[in-house]
Amino acid sequence: MSLLSIRNLQTEFRGPAGIARAVDGVSFDVNPGEIFGIVGESGCGKSATCRSILRLFAGATARIVGGEVILDGSGDLAAMREADLARVRGRDVAFIFQDPLTALNPTMRIGKQVAEIIRRHRQVSRSAARAAALELLRDVHIPSPERRLDAYPHELSGGLRQRVVIAMALALAPRLIIADEPTTALDVTVQDQILRLLKERRDRNGTSIIFITHDLGVVSQVCDRMAVMYAGRVVETGTVRDVLDRPSHPYTRALLDALPGQGGRDRDLVPIEGSPPGLIAPPPGCRFAPRCPFAGPACTQGMAPPLHPRPGATADHLDACILTEVPHAPA
């Protein structure tokens, strides 16, 4: 049984120009002990999808208008009362935000912030919570953890702040962690350390992780399965090896063709022409069709194609393209 099952999730954001459906019929499963990657360009709906899981929206401009978010086979998080969902956040599902400096309270010492999460969900003394916070800082390999407990966020480097945020996510041993581009602002060495830390936690405790990123190299390095999103919809999903080695949607193929080193060291990069469509009034048919060099008249008509398997593909390798074959972009 899947740990998390998302079915036809739809989330709308209301703005001055109208209502944008940033998440439009998204479905996928996350299995126990699995790292599931979600990739796509900025604005494709990756973060909106994952914030919808815990309803982590600022203000009243966003709302879930359809679909289900089923955790461990029982309880629809999308329909759960706020008081009940508050008990799920942190305890069962934790969120690692992209920017640790804004995720941390700048006026509180690190130890107090980590301990506060523990005391909010468990009946423990301040001293016991502080001791647990110290162990968490050790678990995420923060040097001199005793000293860091009394530091403020601005006194730590970006990599150490991200480790603190990860420690806070691990505080209650959640079954699922959602990591929203946790390595984007870090240098390559620190990025590798953070990725190793997350994989270590999965391997040690069997924690499931949803990893949001725009970096296909990171997905290849840490994820087991993945979904590719475009304009609020999932356009391809499957194992990392299936999707990256045998992409079956033109958008996935275009992302790979735009990477350095694909198809030969001396090959010029192939950019994806144009830009994603607006989500207030998206085009009919396949939303990638206006940018797709292989699109035909049928691609721009009717509803967006649903995910479906292709003949000869593995059972869980699905895509949302009506083309029978996806060629490489011209070199």
Backbone as numpy.savetxt, mean C-alpha at the origin, in Angstrom:
# Nx Ny Nz CAx CAy CAz Cx Cy Cz
-7.90 -19.54 4.27 -8.73 -18.35 4.27 -7.86 -17.10 4.27
-8.27 -16.08 3.52 -7.53 -14.82 3.48 -7.63 -14.10 4.81
-6.55 -13.40 5.17 -6.61 -12.56 6.36 -7.46 -11.32 6.09
-7.27 -10.73 4.90 -8.03 -9.54 4.51 -8.63 -9.78 3.14
-9.90 -9.50 3.01 -10.59 -9.65 1.73 -11.33 -8.36 1.41
-10.91 -7.71 0.34 -11.55 -6.46 -0.10 -12.35 -6.76 -1.35
-13.62 -6.37 -1.35 -14.50 -6.66 -2.47 -15.23 -5.40 -2.92
-14.98 -5.02 -4.18 -15.69 -3.92 -4.84 -15.67 -2.64 -4.01
-14.54 -2.33 -3.43 -14.43 -1.15 -2.56 -14.53 0.13 -3.39
-15.34 1.07 -2.90 -15.54 2.34 -3.59 -15.47 3.47 -2.57
-14.56 4.41 -2.82 -14.38 5.54 -1.92 -14.39 6.83 -2.72
-15.18 7.79 -2.25 -15.31 9.07 -2.95 -14.75 10.21 -2.11
-14.19 11.19 -2.81 -13.69 12.41 -2.18 -14.45 13.60 -2.77
-15.00 14.41 -1.89 -15.77 15.57 -2.34 -14.89 16.81 -2.31
-14.85 17.55 -3.43 -14.05 18.77 -3.52 -14.80 19.87 -4.23
-14.19 21.04 -4.38 -14.87 22.18 -5.03 -15.30 21.88 -6.45
-14.54 21.02 -7.15 -14.86 20.73 -8.55 -15.86 19.59 -8.71
-16.15 18.88 -7.64 -17.08 17.77 -7.74 -16.63 16.59 -6.91
-17.20 15.42 -7.18 -16.92 14.21 -6.43 -16.02 13.30 -7.27
-14.87 12.96 -6.71 -13.93 12.06 -7.39 -13.97 10.70 -6.71
-14.18 9.66 -7.49 -14.15 8.30 -6.95 -12.72 7.79 -7.06
-11.95 8.00 -6.01 -10.53 7.66 -6.01 -10.29 6.16 -5.91
-11.25 5.45 -5.36 -11.20 3.98 -5.29 -12.48 3.48 -5.93
-12.36 2.77 -7.04 -13.54 2.47 -7.85 -13.63 0.97 -8.16
-14.23 0.24 -7.24 -14.45 -1.19 -7.48 -13.21 -2.03 -7.25
-12.40 -1.70 -6.25 -11.15 -2.41 -5.99 -11.43 -3.70 -5.22
-10.81 -4.80 -5.69 -10.93 -6.09 -5.00 -9.56 -6.77 -4.97
-9.18 -7.28 -3.81 -8.00 -8.15 -3.70 -8.02 -8.81 -2.34
-7.19 -9.85 -2.17 -7.05 -10.57 -0.91 -5.61 -10.48 -0.44
-5.43 -10.50 0.87 -4.11 -10.59 1.48 -4.11 -11.83 2.37
-3.17 -12.73 2.12 -3.12 -14.00 2.84 -2.28 -13.88 4.12
-2.48 -14.77 5.07 -1.67 -14.75 6.29 -0.19 -14.88 5.97
0.64 -14.06 6.60 2.08 -14.13 6.42 2.59 -13.67 5.08
1.78 -12.93 4.35 2.13 -12.51 2.99 2.47 -11.02 2.95
3.42 -10.65 2.09 3.66 -9.24 1.79 3.05 -8.97 0.42
2.03 -8.11 0.42 1.25 -7.82 -0.79 1.57 -6.39 -1.23
2.08 -6.23 -2.43 2.46 -4.92 -2.93 1.36 -4.27 -3.76
1.21 -2.96 -3.64 0.31 -2.19 -4.49 1.14 -1.11 -5.16
1.15 -1.10 -6.49 2.00 -0.18 -7.24 1.16 0.64 -8.22
1.76 1.72 -8.69 1.11 2.59 -9.67 1.64 4.00 -9.52
1.30 4.85 -10.48 1.72 6.24 -10.45 1.07 6.99 -9.29
1.60 8.16 -8.98 1.00 9.00 -7.97 -0.43 9.36 -8.38
-1.35 9.29 -7.43 -2.74 9.61 -7.71 -3.55 8.48 -8.28
-2.98 7.26 -8.32 -3.73 6.14 -8.91 -4.69 5.50 -7.93
-4.61 5.86 -6.64 -5.54 5.31 -5.66 -4.93 4.35 -4.66
-3.60 4.19 -4.68 -2.95 3.25 -3.76 -3.22 3.61 -2.30
-2.84 4.82 -1.93 -3.00 5.24 -0.54 -4.47 5.37 -0.16
-5.29 5.87 -1.08 -6.72 6.01 -0.78 -7.35 4.65 -0.49
-6.93 3.63 -1.23 -7.43 2.28 -0.99 -7.07 1.81 0.40
-5.80 1.98 0.77 -5.35 1.46 2.06 -5.84 2.30 3.23
-6.00 3.59 3.05 -6.61 4.39 4.11 -8.08 4.02 4.28
-8.72 3.58 3.21 -10.12 3.16 3.32 -10.27 1.94 4.22
-9.24 1.09 4.28 -9.33 -0.12 5.11 -9.62 0.24 6.56
-8.96 1.29 7.06 -9.16 1.71 8.45 -9.91 3.03 8.56
-10.43 3.51 7.43 -11.14 4.80 7.37 -10.30 5.93 7.98
-9.06 6.02 7.55 -8.14 7.05 8.03 -8.20 8.25 7.10
-9.28 9.00 7.19 -9.49 10.16 6.33 -9.48 11.43 7.18
-8.83 12.45 6.65 -8.83 13.75 7.33 -10.07 14.53 6.93
-10.81 15.03 7.90 -12.00 15.82 7.59 -13.15 14.96 7.13
-14.15 15.62 6.56 -15.37 14.93 6.16 -15.54 14.86 4.65
-14.43 15.02 3.91 -14.55 15.06 2.45 -14.55 13.67 1.83
-14.16 12.63 2.56 -14.06 11.28 2.00 -15.07 10.36 2.68
-15.60 9.42 1.90 -16.49 8.42 2.48 -16.50 7.19 1.60
-16.66 6.04 2.24 -16.82 4.78 1.53 -18.27 4.67 1.10
-18.49 4.44 -0.19 -19.86 4.40 -0.71 -20.26 3.00 -1.18
-19.35 2.04 -1.10 -19.70 0.70 -1.52 -18.58 -0.28 -1.24
-18.93 -1.56 -1.20 -17.94 -2.61 -1.04 -17.77 -3.07 0.39
-16.90 -4.07 0.57 -16.66 -4.68 1.86 -15.15 -4.77 2.13
-14.81 -4.67 3.40 -13.43 -4.89 3.86 -13.52 -5.89 5.00
-13.32 -7.16 4.69 -13.52 -8.23 5.66 -12.17 -8.65 6.24
-12.06 -8.56 7.56 -10.83 -8.93 8.26 -11.02 -10.30 8.91
-10.18 -11.24 8.50 -10.15 -12.58 9.09 -11.51 -13.27 9.04
-12.24 -13.05 7.96 -13.49 -13.76 7.74 -14.68 -13.25 8.51
-14.50 -12.25 9.36 -15.64 -11.75 10.15 -15.50 -10.26 10.37
-16.59 -9.54 10.23 -16.57 -8.11 10.51 -16.17 -7.29 9.31
-17.09 -6.49 8.82 -16.84 -5.60 7.69 -16.34 -4.26 8.24
-15.05 -3.99 8.06 -14.48 -2.75 8.59 -15.12 -1.53 7.95
-15.58 -1.67 6.70 -16.17 -0.53 6.01 -17.49 -0.11 6.63
-18.17 -1.04 7.29 -19.48 -0.74 7.88 -19.43 -0.68 9.41
-18.26 -0.87 10.00 -18.12 -0.96 11.44 -18.32 0.40 12.11
-18.89 0.41 13.28 -19.01 1.64 14.05 -17.63 2.18 14.39
-17.53 3.50 14.47 -16.23 4.13 14.71 -15.60 3.64 16.01
-16.40 3.47 17.05 -15.86 3.02 18.33 -15.26 1.62 18.22
-15.92 0.74 17.46 -15.41 -0.61 17.26 -14.16 -0.60 16.38
-14.18 0.25 15.35 -13.02 0.33 14.45 -11.80 0.87 15.19
-12.01 1.77 16.15 -10.90 2.32 16.92 -10.16 1.22 17.68
-10.87 0.17 18.07 -10.22 -0.94 18.77 -9.43 -1.83 17.82
-9.83 -1.82 16.55 -9.11 -2.60 15.53 -7.81 -1.92 15.15
-7.84 -0.58 15.05 -6.65 0.18 14.66 -5.53 -0.03 15.68
-4.39 -0.42 15.20 -3.24 -0.63 16.07 -3.20 -2.03 16.64
-4.33 -2.52 17.14 -4.35 -3.86 17.76 -4.34 -4.96 16.70
-5.21 -4.87 15.70 -5.30 -5.89 14.66 -4.68 -5.45 13.34
-4.84 -4.17 13.03 -4.29 -3.61 11.79 -3.57 -2.31 12.15
-2.30 -2.21 11.76 -1.51 -1.02 12.05 -1.10 -0.36 10.75
-0.83 0.95 10.82 -0.53 1.75 9.63 0.83 2.42 9.82
1.72 2.28 8.83 3.00 2.98 8.82 2.89 4.07 7.77
2.97 5.32 8.19 2.78 6.44 7.28 4.08 6.77 6.53
3.91 7.44 5.41 5.03 7.74 4.52 6.03 8.69 5.17
5.54 9.72 5.85 6.42 10.73 6.43 6.41 10.60 7.95
7.45 10.02 8.54 7.44 9.82 9.99 7.45 11.11 10.79
8.00 12.18 10.22 8.08 13.43 10.96 6.68 14.00 11.21
5.78 13.84 10.25 4.41 14.31 10.45 3.56 13.28 11.20
3.97 12.00 11.17 3.23 10.97 11.88 3.50 11.01 13.38
4.65 11.56 13.76 5.01 11.63 15.18 4.64 12.99 15.76
4.30 13.01 17.03 3.99 14.26 17.72 5.31 14.97 18.06
5.55 16.15 17.50 6.85 16.81 17.72 7.07 17.27 19.15
6.02 17.34 19.96 6.15 17.86 21.33 6.29 16.75 22.37
6.24 15.48 21.93 6.31 14.36 22.87 7.58 13.56 22.65
8.16 13.09 23.75 9.34 12.25 23.64 8.96 10.90 23.01
9.94 10.29 22.35 9.70 9.04 21.62 9.13 7.96 22.53
9.73 7.76 23.68 9.28 6.71 24.58 7.83 6.87 24.99
7.42 8.09 25.24 6.04 8.34 25.65 5.07 8.03 24.52
5.47 8.35 23.27 4.58 8.09 22.14 4.38 6.59 21.92
5.46 5.82 22.05 5.34 4.37 21.87 4.55 3.78 23.04
4.85 4.22 24.24 4.16 3.68 25.41 2.67 4.02 25.40
2.32 5.18 24.86 0.92 5.60 24.84 0.05 4.62 24.05
0.58 4.11 22.95 -0.18 3.13 22.16 -0.45 1.88 22.99
0.56 1.43 23.72 0.40 0.22 24.54 -0.64 0.44 25.63
-0.58 1.58 26.31 -1.50 1.84 27.42 -2.93 2.08 26.94
-3.08 2.54 25.69 -4.41 2.79 25.16 -5.19 1.50 24.98
-4.48 0.41 24.69 -5.15 -0.85 24.40 -4.97 -1.90 25.49
-4.04 -1.69 26.41 -3.78 -2.68 27.44 -3.73 -2.02 28.81
-4.16 -2.76 29.82 -4.16 -2.26 31.19 -2.79 -2.53 31.81
-1.85 -1.62 31.57 -0.51 -1.76 32.13 -0.08 -0.44 32.75
0.88 -0.51 33.66 1.37 0.70 34.31 2.27 1.49 33.37
2.54 2.74 33.75 3.42 3.57 32.94 4.81 2.96 32.84
5.30 2.43 33.95 6.65 1.86 33.93 6.70 0.61 33.05
5.64 -0.21 33.09 5.61 -1.41 32.25 5.52 -1.03 30.78
4.74 0.00 30.48 4.62 0.45 29.09 5.95 1.02 28.60
6.66 1.74 29.46 7.96 2.29 29.07 8.96 1.16 28.82
8.92 0.14 29.67 9.82 -1.00 29.47 9.51 -1.71 28.15
8.22 -1.83 27.83 7.83 -2.45 26.56 8.27 -1.59 25.38
8.17 -0.27 25.53 8.62 0.64 24.47 10.11 0.49 24.23
10.88 0.32 25.30 12.32 0.13 25.16 12.62 -1.15 24.38
11.90 -2.23 24.69 12.09 -3.48 23.96 11.73 -3.34 22.49
10.70 -2.56 22.19 10.31 -2.35 20.80 11.40 -1.59 20.04
12.00 -0.59 20.68 13.08 0.14 20.03 14.26 -0.79 19.77
14.51 -1.71 20.69 15.57 -2.71 20.45 15.20 -3.62 19.29
13.92 -4.02 19.24 13.47 -4.94 18.18 13.66 -4.36 16.79
13.53 -3.03 16.66 13.68 -2.42 15.34 15.11 -1.88 15.14
16.01 -2.35 16.01 17.45 -2.10 15.84 17.81 -0.61 15.91
17.18 0.10 16.82 17.58 1.50 17.06 18.77 1.50 18.01
19.89 2.10 17.62 21.06 2.11 18.50 20.81 2.97 19.73
21.44 2.57 20.84 21.30 3.28 22.12 19.82 3.55 22.44
18.99 2.50 22.51 17.54 2.72 22.67 17.20 3.41 23.99
17.97 3.18 25.05 17.68 3.83 26.33 17.74 5.36 26.18
18.71 5.82 25.41 18.85 7.27 25.21 17.77 7.80 24.27
17.41 7.02 23.25 16.42 7.48 22.27 15.02 7.59 22.87
14.75 6.85 23.95 13.43 6.94 24.58 13.08 8.37 24.96
14.07 9.12 25.38 13.81 10.48 25.86 14.11 11.55 24.82
14.34 11.12 23.58 14.59 12.08 22.50 13.27 12.54 21.90
13.31 13.72 21.29 12.17 14.21 20.52 12.36 13.83 19.05
11.27 13.74 18.28 11.39 13.31 16.87 12.42 14.10 16.06
12.50 15.42 16.27 13.41 16.22 15.45 14.87 15.93 15.76
15.13 15.24 16.86 16.51 14.91 17.23 17.00 13.62 16.58
16.13 12.95 15.85 16.48 11.70 15.19 16.59 11.89 13.69
17.38 11.05 13.05 17.48 11.06 11.59 16.20 10.50 10.97
16.04 10.69 9.67 14.85 10.17 9.00 14.72 8.67 9.13
15.85 7.95 9.01 15.80 6.50 9.14 15.40 6.05 10.53
15.92 6.74 11.57 15.55 6.38 12.94 14.09 6.72 13.22
13.62 7.85 12.70 12.20 8.19 12.88 11.31 7.12 12.25
11.71 6.63 11.07 10.90 5.60 10.43 10.90 4.32 11.25
12.02 4.00 11.88 12.08 2.83 12.75 11.16 3.02 13.97
11.09 4.24 14.49 10.18 4.51 15.61 8.73 4.27 15.18
8.37 4.76 13.99 7.01 4.56 13.49 6.72 3.08 13.31
7.70 2.33 12.84 7.52 0.88 12.70 7.37 0.23 14.07
8.16 0.68 15.06 8.02 0.16 16.42 6.61 0.40 16.96
6.06 1.59 16.67 4.70 1.89 17.11 3.69 0.98 16.42
3.94 0.67 15.14 3.03 -0.23 14.42 3.11 -1.65 14.98
4.28 -2.04 15.48 4.46 -3.40 16.00 4.05 -3.54 17.46
3.74 -2.44 18.12 3.56 -2.42 19.57 2.55 -3.44 20.07
1.48 -3.65 19.34 0.41 -4.53 19.80 0.37 -5.84 19.01
1.47 -6.14 18.29 1.57 -7.38 17.50 0.37 -7.55 16.57
0.11 -6.58 15.69 -1.05 -6.70 14.79 -0.87 -7.81 13.79
-1.99 -8.31 13.29 -1.92 -9.37 12.27 -1.62 -8.80 10.89
-1.92 -7.52 10.70 -1.72 -6.88 9.40 -1.10 -5.50 9.60
-0.06 -5.21 8.82 0.55 -3.88 8.81 0.39 -3.30 7.41
-0.06 -2.06 7.33 -0.16 -1.34 6.05 0.98 -0.32 6.03
1.90 -0.47 5.10 3.06 0.41 4.99 2.91 1.28 3.74
2.66 2.56 3.96 2.39 3.49 2.86 3.69 4.18 2.43
4.35 3.61 1.43 5.61 4.14 0.89 6.57 4.52 2.02
6.93 3.58 2.89 7.72 3.91 4.08 9.18 4.21 3.80
9.65 3.99 2.56 11.07 4.21 2.26 11.30 5.31 1.23
10.25 6.03 0.85 10.35 6.98 -0.26 11.38 8.08 0.01
11.41 8.63 1.20 12.27 9.78 1.48 13.63 9.38 2.05
13.97 8.09 2.01 15.20 7.61 2.62 16.25 7.29 1.57
17.52 7.38 1.96 18.57 7.03 1.00 18.60 5.52 0.82
19.35 5.06 -0.17 19.28 3.66 -0.58 19.69 2.72 0.55
20.73 3.09 1.30 21.19 2.23 2.39 20.14 2.09 3.48
19.55 3.20 3.90 18.53 3.16 4.94 17.27 2.46 4.42
16.95 2.69 3.16 15.81 2.01 2.56 15.97 0.50 2.66
17.14 0.01 2.35 17.39 -1.43 2.42 17.24 -1.93 3.85
17.69 -1.16 4.82 17.55 -1.55 6.22 16.09 -1.66 6.63
15.28 -0.70 6.20 13.85 -0.71 6.55 13.15 -1.90 5.90
13.49 -2.19 4.65 12.88 -3.33 3.96 13.25 -4.63 4.65
14.52 -4.75 5.05 14.95 -5.95 5.77 14.21 -6.08 7.10
13.98 -4.96 7.76 13.28 -4.97 9.04 11.85 -5.48 8.87
11.15 -5.02 7.85 9.77 -5.46 7.63 9.73 -6.95 7.27
10.65 -7.39 6.42 10.69 -8.81 6.07 11.02 -9.67 7.29
11.91 -9.17 8.14 12.26 -9.88 9.36 11.04 -10.08 10.25
10.23 -9.03 10.37 9.03 -9.12 11.19 8.05 -10.13 10.60
7.90 -10.13 9.29 7.01 -11.11 8.66 7.53 -12.53 8.91
8.84 -12.73 8.71 9.41 -14.07 8.85 9.35 -14.56 10.29
9.49 -13.64 11.26 9.52 -14.04 12.67 8.12 -14.30 13.22
7.16 -13.43 12.89 5.83 -13.49 13.52 4.71 -13.87 12.57
5.01 -14.00 11.29 3.95 -14.31 10.33 3.01 -13.15 10.07
3.48 -11.93 10.34 2.65 -10.74 10.13 2.44 -10.51 8.65
1.21 -10.23 8.25 0.92 -9.85 6.86 1.20 -8.37 6.68
1.66 -8.00 5.49 2.01 -6.61 5.22 1.44 -6.21 3.86
0.78 -5.07 3.80 0.45 -4.42 2.52 1.48 -3.34 2.31
2.20 -3.41 1.21 3.31 -2.49 0.94 2.94 -1.63 -0.26
2.72 -0.33 -0.01 2.36 0.61 -1.07 3.63 1.28 -1.58
3.82 1.29 -2.89 5.02 1.90 -3.45 4.81 2.20 -4.93
5.66 3.07 -5.47 5.69 3.29 -6.91 6.92 2.64 -7.51
7.71 1.97 -6.68 9.00 1.41 -7.08 8.87 -0.09 -7.34
8.91 -0.48 -8.60 8.78 -1.89 -8.95 9.98 -2.70 -8.45
11.13 -2.06 -8.32 12.29 -2.76 -7.79 12.08 -3.18 -6.35
11.46 -2.32 -5.56 11.15 -2.64 -4.17 10.15 -3.78 -4.10
9.14 -3.74 -4.96 8.15 -4.82 -5.00 8.82 -6.15 -5.31
9.71 -6.14 -6.29 10.42 -7.36 -6.66 11.25 -7.89 -5.51
11.76 -6.99 -4.68 12.65 -7.36 -3.58 11.91 -7.95 -2.39
10.72 -7.43 -2.06 10.11 -7.80 -0.78 8.74 -8.47 -0.88
8.04 -8.34 -2.00 6.63 -8.77 -2.03 6.46 -10.18 -2.59
5.38 -10.83 -2.17 5.01 -12.15 -2.67 4.01 -12.03 -3.82
2.97 -11.25 -3.61 1.98 -10.98 -4.66 1.79 -9.47 -4.75
1.10 -9.03 -5.82 0.99 -7.59 -6.04 -0.25 -7.26 -6.84
-0.64 -5.98 -6.76 -1.70 -5.43 -7.60 -1.17 -4.16 -8.23
-1.49 -3.95 -9.49 -1.14 -2.73 -10.21 -2.41 -1.90 -10.32
-2.35 -0.64 -9.86 -3.51 0.24 -9.89 -3.32 1.36 -10.89
-4.43 1.74 -11.52 -4.43 2.88 -12.44 -5.78 3.57 -12.35
-5.76 4.87 -12.09 -6.98 5.70 -12.07 -8.07 5.10 -11.20
-7.69 4.66 -10.00 -8.66 4.18 -9.03 -9.08 2.74 -9.15
-8.50 2.00 -10.12 -8.90 0.62 -10.33 -7.67 -0.29 -10.36
-7.87 -1.57 -9.99 -6.83 -2.58 -10.15 -6.88 -3.07 -11.59
-5.73 -2.98 -12.29 -5.70 -3.41 -13.69 -4.96 -4.72 -13.88
-4.17 -5.14 -12.87 -3.50 -6.44 -12.96 -3.12 -6.88 -11.56
-3.21 -8.18 -11.31 -2.83 -8.73 -10.01 -2.35 -10.16 -10.19
-1.50 -10.59 -9.29 -0.95 -11.94 -9.34 0.31 -12.02 -8.50
1.03 -13.13 -8.62 2.30 -13.22 -7.94 3.26 -12.21 -8.55
4.25 -11.80 -7.76 5.23 -10.83 -8.27 5.92 -11.37 -9.51
6.27 -12.62 -9.49 6.98 -13.20 -10.65 6.07 -13.23 -11.88
4.81 -13.58 -11.72 3.89 -13.58 -12.87 3.74 -12.19 -13.45
3.49 -11.21 -12.58 3.19 -9.86 -13.07 4.42 -9.20 -13.67
5.57 -9.34 -13.03 6.76 -8.66 -13.53 7.43 -9.40 -14.68
7.35 -10.72 -14.69 7.98 -11.49 -15.77 7.06 -11.69 -16.97
5.75 -11.72 -16.71 4.78 -11.95 -17.79 3.62 -10.96 -17.69
3.89 -9.66 -17.76 2.81 -8.67 -17.62 1.78 -8.83 -18.73
0.51 -8.71 -18.35 -0.55 -8.93 -19.34 -1.44 -7.71 -19.54
-1.16 -6.60 -18.86 -1.91 -5.36 -19.10 -0.96 -4.33 -19.69
-1.39 -3.55 -20.67 -0.50 -2.55 -21.28 0.09 -1.55 -20.29
-0.64 -1.22 -19.23 -0.11 -0.27 -18.26 1.07 -0.88 -17.50
0.91 -2.14 -17.07 2.02 -2.81 -16.40 3.22 -2.91 -17.32
2.95 -3.27 -18.57 4.02 -3.37 -19.55 4.71 -2.02 -19.74
3.92 -0.94 -19.76 4.49 0.40 -19.94 5.34 0.80 -18.73
4.89 0.46 -17.52 5.69 0.76 -16.34 7.04 0.06 -16.41
7.04 -1.18 -16.85 8.29 -1.93 -16.95 9.18 -1.39 -18.06
8.58 -1.00 -19.18 9.37 -0.47 -20.30 9.98 0.89 -19.97
9.41 1.57 -18.97 9.95 2.88 -18.59 11.08 2.77 -17.58
11.39 1.54 -17.13 12.45 1.36 -16.15 13.81 1.27 -16.82
14.84 1.83 -16.21 16.21 1.65 -16.73 16.61 0.19 -16.69
17.32 -0.25 -17.73 17.86 -1.60 -17.74 16.91 -2.64 -18.28
15.69 -2.26 -18.65 14.76 -3.23 -19.20 15.04 -3.42 -20.70
15.16 -4.66 -21.10 15.32 -4.96 -22.52 16.71 -4.65 -23.06
17.71 -4.52 -22.17 19.05 -4.26 -22.67 19.61 -2.97 -22.08
20.91 -3.00 -21.79 21.52 -1.88 -21.09 21.48 -0.59 -21.90
21.61 -0.69 -23.22 21.71 0.51 -24.04 20.36 0.98 -24.58
19.28 0.31 -24.22 17.98 0.69 -24.74 17.52 2.01 -24.13
16.98 2.91 -24.96 16.44 4.15 -24.44 15.19 3.88 -23.59
14.98 4.71 -22.57 13.77 4.60 -21.77 12.56 4.95 -22.62
11.46 4.27 -22.38 10.22 4.51 -23.12 9.22 5.15 -22.17
9.02 6.45 -22.22 8.10 7.11 -21.29 6.65 6.77 -21.62
5.79 6.91 -20.63 4.36 6.75 -20.85 3.81 8.13 -21.20
3.40 8.29 -22.42 2.92 9.60 -22.87 1.61 9.97 -22.17
1.40 11.28 -22.00 0.16 11.76 -21.41 0.18 11.68 -19.89
-0.99 11.78 -19.30 -1.13 11.74 -17.84 -2.42 11.02 -17.48
-2.52 10.51 -16.24 -3.75 9.81 -15.84 -4.97 10.72 -15.94
-6.14 10.14 -16.15 -7.36 10.95 -16.29 -7.84 11.48 -14.95
-8.62 12.55 -14.99 -9.29 13.02 -13.79 -10.32 12.01 -13.34
-10.56 11.94 -12.04 -11.47 10.93 -11.51 -12.86 11.46 -11.22
-13.09 12.76 -11.49 -14.45 13.29 -11.35 -15.31 12.84 -12.53
-14.72 12.83 -13.72 -15.43 12.35 -14.91 -14.46 11.54 -15.75
-14.10 10.33 -15.32 -13.14 9.52 -16.07 -13.70 9.09 -17.42
-12.81 8.78 -18.37 -13.28 8.38 -19.71 -13.98 7.03 -19.67
-14.86 6.75 -20.63 -15.51 5.44 -20.68 -14.52 4.35 -21.07
-14.92 3.12 -20.84 -14.07 2.00 -21.20 -12.84 1.93 -20.32
-11.75 1.44 -20.90 -10.49 1.33 -20.17 -9.91 2.71 -19.92
-9.59 3.02 -18.67 -9.09 4.36 -18.34 -7.68 4.60 -18.84
-6.97 3.54 -19.17 -5.62 3.70 -19.72 -5.64 3.89 -21.23
-6.78 3.67 -21.86 -6.87 3.70 -23.32 -6.34 5.00 -23.94
-6.61 6.20 -23.39 -6.09 7.42 -24.01 -4.56 7.48 -24.06
-3.87 6.70 -23.24 -2.41 6.69 -23.22 -1.83 5.40 -23.81
-2.68 4.47 -24.16 -2.22 3.14 -24.59 -1.96 3.12 -26.10
-0.75 2.75 -26.54 -0.45 2.73 -27.97 -1.15 1.59 -28.70
-1.77 0.68 -27.98 -2.41 -0.48 -28.60 -3.93 -0.43 -28.54
-4.49 0.66 -28.03 -5.94 0.75 -27.84 -6.67 0.85 -29.17
-7.82 0.18 -29.22 -8.70 0.27 -30.38 -10.04 0.85 -29.99
-10.96 0.97 -30.95 -12.27 1.56 -30.65 -13.01 0.88 -29.51
-12.89 -0.45 -29.40 -13.61 -1.18 -28.35 -13.10 -0.84 -26.96
-11.86 -0.35 -26.88 -11.27 -0.04 -25.58 -11.87 1.22 -24.94
-12.50 2.04 -25.74 -13.01 3.33 -25.25 -14.53 3.35 -25.16
-15.14 2.19 -25.08 -16.59 2.10 -25.03 -17.04 1.34 -23.79
-18.22 1.68 -23.30 -18.84 0.94 -22.22 -18.13 1.11 -20.89
-18.27 0.10 -20.06 -17.68 0.12 -18.73 -16.22 -0.31 -18.78
-15.48 0.02 -17.73 -14.09 -0.44 -17.63 -14.08 -1.97 -17.56
-13.15 -2.62 -18.26 -13.12 -4.09 -18.25 -12.87 -4.64 -16.85
-13.50 -5.74 -16.49 -13.25 -6.38 -15.19 -11.97 -7.20 -15.24
-11.46 -7.54 -14.06 -10.32 -8.45 -13.99 -10.74 -9.84 -14.44
-9.87 -10.49 -15.21 -10.17 -11.83 -15.69 -8.86 -12.57 -15.95
-8.88 -13.91 -15.91 -7.68 -14.69 -16.22 -7.50 -14.81 -17.73
-6.28 -15.08 -18.15 -6.00 -15.34 -19.56 -5.70 -16.82 -19.76
-6.00 -17.35 -20.94 -5.67 -18.75 -21.20 -4.17 -19.01 -21.00
-3.87 -20.05 -20.25 -2.48 -20.40 -20.01 -1.85 -19.70 -18.83
-2.54 -18.70 -18.25 -2.00 -17.99 -17.09 -2.31 -18.77 -15.82
-1.56 -18.49 -14.75 -1.87 -19.11 -13.47 -3.21 -18.60 -12.96
-3.80 -19.34 -12.03 -5.17 -19.07 -11.62 -5.37 -17.69 -11.02
-4.34 -17.17 -10.32 -4.54 -15.87 -9.66 -3.86 -14.73 -10.41
-3.44 -14.95 -11.65 -2.89 -13.87 -12.47 -4.02 -13.32 -13.33
-4.52 -12.13 -12.96 -5.68 -11.53 -13.61 -5.30 -10.17 -14.16
-6.00 -9.76 -15.22 -5.81 -8.40 -15.73 -7.13 -7.87 -16.27
-7.18 -6.56 -16.50 -8.41 -5.90 -16.95 -8.20 -5.30 -18.33
-7.76 -6.13 -19.28 -7.53 -5.67 -20.66 -8.26 -6.59 -21.62
-8.89 -5.99 -22.64 -9.62 -6.81 -23.62 -8.72 -7.28 -24.75
-7.48 -6.79 -24.84 -6.56 -7.25 -25.88 -6.18 -8.70 -25.64
-6.01 -9.45 -26.70 -5.64 -10.85 -26.56 -4.16 -11.03 -26.30
-3.33 -10.03 -26.69 -1.90 -10.10 -26.46 -1.37 -8.69 -26.28
-0.45 -8.52 -25.33 0.12 -7.20 -25.04 1.58 -7.19 -25.51
1.89 -6.50 -26.59 3.28 -6.43 -27.04 4.09 -5.48 -26.20
5.41 -5.56 -26.35 6.28 -4.58 -25.71 6.14 -3.24 -26.42
6.37 -2.16 -25.67 6.41 -0.85 -26.31 7.59 -0.81 -27.27
7.49 -0.07 -28.36 8.60 0.00 -29.30 9.86 0.57 -28.65
11.02 -0.01 -29.00 12.28 0.45 -28.44 12.73 1.72 -29.11
